[in-house]
Amino acid sequence: MFDANMPTDQVCLGRKRPVPSCPNPLFLQWLTELRDSAKEKGLKTQYVYQKAINSLKKYPLPLKNGKEAKILQNFGDGICKILDERLQKHYRENGEGPQFSADGSDAPIHLATSCHRSNMASSKQMEEPQKEPSGNLSEHMKQTQKEVRKEKGTKKKREYVPQKKSGGYAVLLTLYRHTQMPGSKGFMFRNELQTEAQPLCEKSFTVPDLGSKYTAWSSVSTLIQKDLLVKTHNPARYSLTDQGLALAEKLDSEESGMAKEHVEQMSEEEDSQDGPDVVDLTSEEEDEEEQEDKESWSSKSSERLATALSVNQARAHISESDATGKSQTLESGRTATSWHLPPGSYDIVLCVDVIETTGGSSGRKQELVKELQRNCVTFDIRKLNVGDFLWVAREKVTPVPGQLRPPVGKELVLDYIIERKRMDDLCGSIIDGRFREQKFRLKRCGLRKPIYLVEECGSAAAHLSLPESTLQQAIVNTQVVDGFFVKRVQDVKESAAYLTIMTRYLQKLYHNCTLFCRSRELEGDGGDESEQTANLSCSLMAFTEFNYGAIKNKCQTVREVFARQLMQISGVSGDKAAAVLEHYSTVSSLLQAYDQCSSESEKEKLLSSIKYGKLKRNLGPALSRTIYQLYCTRGPLS
């Protein structure tokens, strides 16, 4: 039993010595600064630094450097490397090196304020060596506080600049150069952006490298996060922000400057090579040779300069004499760098819509694939947004060593597209309206040679919901009125035979042709007889642009929606709707024209004299009256 009145002096066993708070005060200070900095920025690394601080406080022995701290829990290579860098900086600023004290520890780390106070009572011999480091430490504390204030206040973020030939670099340059073109939309879709940015990037935008799941397109999320790129609408539209536009302009000017330096370097090398030959000549011959060399050098250098600038898209530096010739090249495609496929660098490949090989009567559809394989036809099964069969010129590519897949080759669509119809399918498409819509989309797809492949199917047409005469009339109208080439076959084998013959015909037709990439938007949808010449037959669309432009339910313009509205009226075909759109492109413009009419009869006959089709016939008063009643009658139509 202890007495409550027992004096406390009897309980104390001895004087308690002051224990240093931490034998590694500088390491503790630096980790605390790192934790606070990460906390201000909202980074999760603050928790990592806090765990390291807790482990360091529990460790009772002094550490000589950051590498030794790796034995502690929650200390990885990164934290140890940061501590070593801070330690070396501390040595440089305070004029100290890794001097060792009597106990073998590093003097700059362990002579901090806390340890200095704890060792004050040890001996007078240790006091004098500790004065100088203590003074240095106080100066270091002031300097570190100033650095922290700078980091908190005036430190600017480093500007993000994508690496050259990277995905972000290619995307920024492509969007910038697209915005500089006359008539630019100001945005690009994903497919066209990937296609046009690919020549500026070393990695593929669609196929990841071996052992990685990332492609060059993955850098787009970084550009959006850095507020350089904006993604809007559905399907997605990509455009540059003001900050991204400034950065892209800087990158474009740097690349143009590098192109100039490259040309000057080439000219200097050529001059140095021609120099010794000129020196060894006599004076008279020397003057003549110099004049000839100057003329030849100037012509060669100008050619190389034009070539380098066209490759690097230095549109602002093209001379006025070459501007007229270059403008035609710029207008021939969406990009300033219009690419081409020379003869022998591509293969003609038949593309089969995936719907033609799956679903429905799968046995019959697989028979088509087997027939094509039996005929040794090179074909590819893919999703086609319009048509069932078409042909592409695919670039020949060589596999890259170390990569699982070969690079993606460029593809141009030939001007031939086939829509395949069985008689039962033709009957169903006429009833539900798909037949007229499909013909309209085939006309608008941008390919000049649409073909209808009709399978008669024997006597099966006698059991359909529409009489055979109606179906035959529809086929004739397709050929005569709509201008499609119609090929009649009996069954799947004949269809495969026709596709085989067409493939071999096109391979021979385009055997010695140089194929140039053209833009659908800048050249229109084609179809003029004057354009179907030998030269323009080699000017083709890229497959990605063609297939994206043929999407059925993509975002539509007001003009396209107006055309679809008109085609819902009985008697309004695609040609008639197009004729109306030439005069009134929107509903608003048509209503304004109605408001300007003085009488009711004038309004009803407003559209009657509009010409449509190849024969330039009038739209007629009856159809004009119907359209007027549709858009101007407030109540129900009578």
XYZ file of N, CA and C in Angstrom, residues 45 73 89 105 108 125 155 175 206 231 294 316 371 415 431 450 488 569 627 636:
60
model
N -0.187 12.166 -53.200
C 1.146 11.841 -52.669
C 1.353 12.400 -51.262
N 10.180 1.666 -43.432
C 8.902 1.380 -44.056
C 8.370 2.639 -44.739
N 22.055 19.586 -52.657
C 21.780 21.008 -52.775
C 22.132 21.736 -51.489
N 28.698 10.115 -38.008
C 27.486 10.557 -38.697
C 27.780 11.791 -39.530
N 26.211 17.745 -41.543
C 25.132 18.665 -41.924
C 23.743 18.176 -41.561
N 33.751 20.658 -25.137
C 34.568 20.406 -26.311
C 33.717 20.256 -27.572
N 5.712 31.064 -58.475
C 6.168 30.005 -59.371
C 5.110 29.741 -60.452
N -5.126 20.093 -86.769
C -6.273 20.975 -86.535
C -5.932 22.426 -86.881
N -4.514 3.988 -84.474
C -5.534 2.938 -84.325
C -4.984 1.634 -83.757
N -13.834 18.950 -77.109
C -14.613 17.876 -77.725
C -16.088 18.172 -77.497
N 25.780 28.658 -110.880
C 24.802 29.469 -110.152
C 23.392 29.247 -110.669
N 2.408 29.806 -95.680
C 2.656 31.242 -95.655
C 3.934 31.628 -96.367
N -17.713 -18.961 -102.463
C -17.514 -18.805 -103.905
C -16.386 -17.811 -104.195
N -14.398 4.145 -107.819
C -15.681 4.780 -108.135
C -16.820 3.800 -108.382
N -42.006 -1.541 -100.376
C -43.165 -1.350 -99.506
C -42.834 -0.417 -98.334
N -22.535 3.838 -109.525
C -23.360 2.925 -108.713
C -23.969 1.825 -109.569
N -28.489 -8.135 -113.910
C -29.398 -9.199 -113.474
C -28.650 -10.523 -113.443
N -43.108 13.848 -99.077
C -44.321 14.199 -99.815
C -44.462 13.267 -101.007
N -46.828 21.448 -101.708
C -45.758 21.921 -100.818
C -46.190 23.197 -100.104
N -55.414 21.477 -90.084
C -55.219 20.192 -90.793
C -55.425 20.361 -92.288
